[in-house]
PDB file of C-alpha atoms and ligand atoms in Angstrom:
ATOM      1  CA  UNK A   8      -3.204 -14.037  -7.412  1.00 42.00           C
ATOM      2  CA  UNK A   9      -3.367 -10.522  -5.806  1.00 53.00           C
ATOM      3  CA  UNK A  10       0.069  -8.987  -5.192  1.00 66.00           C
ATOM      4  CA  UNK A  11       1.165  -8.258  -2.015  1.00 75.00           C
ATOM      5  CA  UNK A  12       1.863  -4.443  -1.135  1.00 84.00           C
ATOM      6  CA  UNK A  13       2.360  -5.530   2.536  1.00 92.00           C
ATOM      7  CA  UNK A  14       6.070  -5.882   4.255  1.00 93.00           C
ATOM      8  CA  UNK A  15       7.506  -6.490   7.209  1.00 95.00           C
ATOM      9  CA  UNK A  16       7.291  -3.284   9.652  1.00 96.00           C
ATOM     10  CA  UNK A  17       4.436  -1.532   7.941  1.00 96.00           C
ATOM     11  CA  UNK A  18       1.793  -0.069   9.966  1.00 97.00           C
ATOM     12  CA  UNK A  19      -1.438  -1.646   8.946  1.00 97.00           C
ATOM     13  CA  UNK A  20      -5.362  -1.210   9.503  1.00 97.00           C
ATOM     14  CA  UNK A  21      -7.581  -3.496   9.992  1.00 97.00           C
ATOM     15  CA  UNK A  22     -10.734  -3.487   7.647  1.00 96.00           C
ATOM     16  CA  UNK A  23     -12.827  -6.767   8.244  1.00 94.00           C
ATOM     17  CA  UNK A  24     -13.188  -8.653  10.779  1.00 92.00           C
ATOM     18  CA  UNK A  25     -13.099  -8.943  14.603  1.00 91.00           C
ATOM     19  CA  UNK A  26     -10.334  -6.211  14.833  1.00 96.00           C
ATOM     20  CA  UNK A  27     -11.794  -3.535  12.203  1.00 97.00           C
ATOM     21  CA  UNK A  28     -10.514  -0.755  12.797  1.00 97.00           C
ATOM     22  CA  UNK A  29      -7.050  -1.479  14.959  1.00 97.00           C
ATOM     23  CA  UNK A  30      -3.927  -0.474  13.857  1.00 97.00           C
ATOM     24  CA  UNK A  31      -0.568  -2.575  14.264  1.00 97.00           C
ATOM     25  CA  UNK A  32       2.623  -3.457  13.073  1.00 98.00           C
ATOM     26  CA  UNK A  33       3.835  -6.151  10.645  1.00 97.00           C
ATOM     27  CA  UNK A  34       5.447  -8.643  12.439  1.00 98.00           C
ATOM     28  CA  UNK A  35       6.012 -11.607  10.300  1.00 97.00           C
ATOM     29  CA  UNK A  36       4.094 -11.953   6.606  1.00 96.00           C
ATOM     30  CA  UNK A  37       3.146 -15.904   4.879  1.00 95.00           C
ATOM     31  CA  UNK A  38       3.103 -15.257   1.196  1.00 91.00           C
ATOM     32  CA  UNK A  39       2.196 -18.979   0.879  1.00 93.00           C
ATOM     33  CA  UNK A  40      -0.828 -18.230   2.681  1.00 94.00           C
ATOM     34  CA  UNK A  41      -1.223 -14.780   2.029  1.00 94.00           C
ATOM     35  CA  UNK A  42      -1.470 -14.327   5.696  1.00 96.00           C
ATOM     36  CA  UNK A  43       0.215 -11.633   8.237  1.00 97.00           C
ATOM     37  CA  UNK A  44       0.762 -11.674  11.776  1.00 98.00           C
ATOM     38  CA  UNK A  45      -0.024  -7.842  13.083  1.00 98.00           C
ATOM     39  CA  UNK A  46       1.278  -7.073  16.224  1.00 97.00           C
ATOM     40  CA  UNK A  47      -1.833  -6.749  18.758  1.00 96.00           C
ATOM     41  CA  UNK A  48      -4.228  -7.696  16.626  1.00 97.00           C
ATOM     42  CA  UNK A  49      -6.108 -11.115  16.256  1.00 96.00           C
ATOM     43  CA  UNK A  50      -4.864 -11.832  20.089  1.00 95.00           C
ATOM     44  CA  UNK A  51      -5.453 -15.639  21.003  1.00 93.00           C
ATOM     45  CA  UNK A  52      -5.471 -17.362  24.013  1.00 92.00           C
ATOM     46  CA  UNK A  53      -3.548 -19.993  24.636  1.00 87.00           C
ATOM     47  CA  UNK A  54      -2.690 -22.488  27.320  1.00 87.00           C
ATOM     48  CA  UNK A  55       0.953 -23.022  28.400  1.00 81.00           C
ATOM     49  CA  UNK A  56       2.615 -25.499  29.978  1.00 81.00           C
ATOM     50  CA  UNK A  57       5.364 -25.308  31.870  1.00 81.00           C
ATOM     51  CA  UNK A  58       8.060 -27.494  30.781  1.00 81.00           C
ATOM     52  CA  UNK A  59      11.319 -26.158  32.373  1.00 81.00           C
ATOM     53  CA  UNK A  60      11.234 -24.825  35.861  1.00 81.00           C
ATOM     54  CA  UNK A  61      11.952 -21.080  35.170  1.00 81.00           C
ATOM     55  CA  UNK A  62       8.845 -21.210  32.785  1.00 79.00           C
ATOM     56  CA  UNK A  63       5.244 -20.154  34.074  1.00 78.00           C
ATOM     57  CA  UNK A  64       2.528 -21.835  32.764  1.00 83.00           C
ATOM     58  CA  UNK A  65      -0.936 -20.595  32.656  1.00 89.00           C
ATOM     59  CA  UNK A  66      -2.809 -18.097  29.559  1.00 88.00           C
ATOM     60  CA  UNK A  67      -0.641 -16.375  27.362  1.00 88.00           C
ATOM     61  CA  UNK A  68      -1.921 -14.019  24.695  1.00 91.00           C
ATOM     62  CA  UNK A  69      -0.164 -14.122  21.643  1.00 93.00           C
ATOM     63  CA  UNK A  70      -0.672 -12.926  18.015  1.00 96.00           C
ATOM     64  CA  UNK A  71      -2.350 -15.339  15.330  1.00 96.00           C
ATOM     65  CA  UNK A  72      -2.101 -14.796  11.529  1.00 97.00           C
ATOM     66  CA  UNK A  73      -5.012 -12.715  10.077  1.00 96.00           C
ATOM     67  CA  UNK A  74      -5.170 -12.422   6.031  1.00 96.00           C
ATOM     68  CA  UNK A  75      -3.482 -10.308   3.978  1.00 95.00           C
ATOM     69  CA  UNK A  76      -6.906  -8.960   2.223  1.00 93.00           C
ATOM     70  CA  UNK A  77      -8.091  -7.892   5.330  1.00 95.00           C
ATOM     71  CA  UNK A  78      -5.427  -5.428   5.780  1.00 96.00           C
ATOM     72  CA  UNK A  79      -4.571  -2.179   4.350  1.00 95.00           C
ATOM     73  CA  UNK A  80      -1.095  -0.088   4.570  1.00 95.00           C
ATOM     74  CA  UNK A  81      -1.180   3.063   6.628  1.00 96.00           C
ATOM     75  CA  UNK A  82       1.153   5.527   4.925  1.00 96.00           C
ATOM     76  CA  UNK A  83       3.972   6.128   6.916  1.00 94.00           C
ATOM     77  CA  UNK A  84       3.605   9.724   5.825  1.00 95.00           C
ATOM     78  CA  UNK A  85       0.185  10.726   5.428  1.00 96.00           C
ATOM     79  CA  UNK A  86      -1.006   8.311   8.350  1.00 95.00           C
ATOM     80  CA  UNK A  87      -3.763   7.435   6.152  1.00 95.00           C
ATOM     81  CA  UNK A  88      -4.993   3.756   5.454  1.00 95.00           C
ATOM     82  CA  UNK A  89      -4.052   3.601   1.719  1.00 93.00           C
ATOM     83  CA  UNK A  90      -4.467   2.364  -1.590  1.00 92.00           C
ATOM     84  CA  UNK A  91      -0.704   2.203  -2.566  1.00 93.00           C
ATOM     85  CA  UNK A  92       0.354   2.097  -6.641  1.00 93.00           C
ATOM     86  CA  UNK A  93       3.839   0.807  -8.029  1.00 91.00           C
ATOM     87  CA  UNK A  94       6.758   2.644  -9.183  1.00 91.00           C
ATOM     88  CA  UNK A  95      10.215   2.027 -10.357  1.00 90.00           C
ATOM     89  CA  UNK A  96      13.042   4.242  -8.816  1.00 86.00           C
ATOM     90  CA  UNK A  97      16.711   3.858  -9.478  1.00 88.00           C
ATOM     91  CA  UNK A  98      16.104   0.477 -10.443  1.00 89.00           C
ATOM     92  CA  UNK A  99      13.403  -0.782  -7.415  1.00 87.00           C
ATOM     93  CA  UNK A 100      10.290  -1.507  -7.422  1.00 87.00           C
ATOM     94  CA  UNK A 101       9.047   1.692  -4.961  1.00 91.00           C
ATOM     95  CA  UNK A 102       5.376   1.861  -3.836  1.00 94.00           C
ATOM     96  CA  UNK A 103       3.511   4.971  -3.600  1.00 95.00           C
ATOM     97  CA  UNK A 104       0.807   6.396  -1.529  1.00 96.00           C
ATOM     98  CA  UNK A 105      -2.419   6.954  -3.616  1.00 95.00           C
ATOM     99  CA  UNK A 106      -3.413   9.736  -1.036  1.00 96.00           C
ATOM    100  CA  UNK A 107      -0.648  12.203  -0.706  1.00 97.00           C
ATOM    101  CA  UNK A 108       1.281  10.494  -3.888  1.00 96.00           C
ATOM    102  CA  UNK A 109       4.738  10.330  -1.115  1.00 94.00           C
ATOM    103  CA  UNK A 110       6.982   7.542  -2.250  1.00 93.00           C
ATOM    104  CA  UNK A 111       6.854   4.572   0.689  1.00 91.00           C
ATOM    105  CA  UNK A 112      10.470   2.969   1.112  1.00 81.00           C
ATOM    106  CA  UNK A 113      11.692   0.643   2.886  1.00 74.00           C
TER     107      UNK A 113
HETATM  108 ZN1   ZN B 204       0.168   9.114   2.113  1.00 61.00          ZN
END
């Protein structure tokens, strides 16, 4: 299985599919699926009902999961889409930016 180097709050590019190229935020990750929803990216359109009064119904756009693989981490420092490689500091697994070699934490 390839290992996740994605998390929650990274900035990510796209590199396959309809949304090559865009660049979003990690909103919510599915390791089970090895699946990410990216905020803006992979917009669908769906059909609400309303169901209470206060609600409106009609299209809503909203955010469906794209995989993992199709992703890649923007450096946070660099702002370059990045391979990342694995360190250990002070005792945690760190990842580092293959580019400009900065250290990513979060
Ligand atoms: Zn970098």
């Amino acid at each position: 299985m390839e290992k996740i180097n994605i998390r929650k709050d990274d900035t990510v590019l796209v590199i396959s599919g309809n949304d090559k190229g865009k660049k979003g935020k990690v909103l919510r990750i599915f390791r089970k699926t090895n699946k990410a929803i990216i905020e803006g990216v992979n917009m669908v359109k769906k059909h609400k009902k309303a169901r209470k009064q206060n609600e409106q119904s009609g299209i809503m756009s909203m955010e469906s999961p794209i995989n993992i693989s199709n992703l890649m981490l923007v450096c946070p420092k660099c702002n370059e889409a990045s391979r990342v490689s694995h360190t250990q500091y002070e005792g945690r697994g760190i990842r580092v930016c293959k580019k400009c070699g900065e250290m990513i934490v979060r």
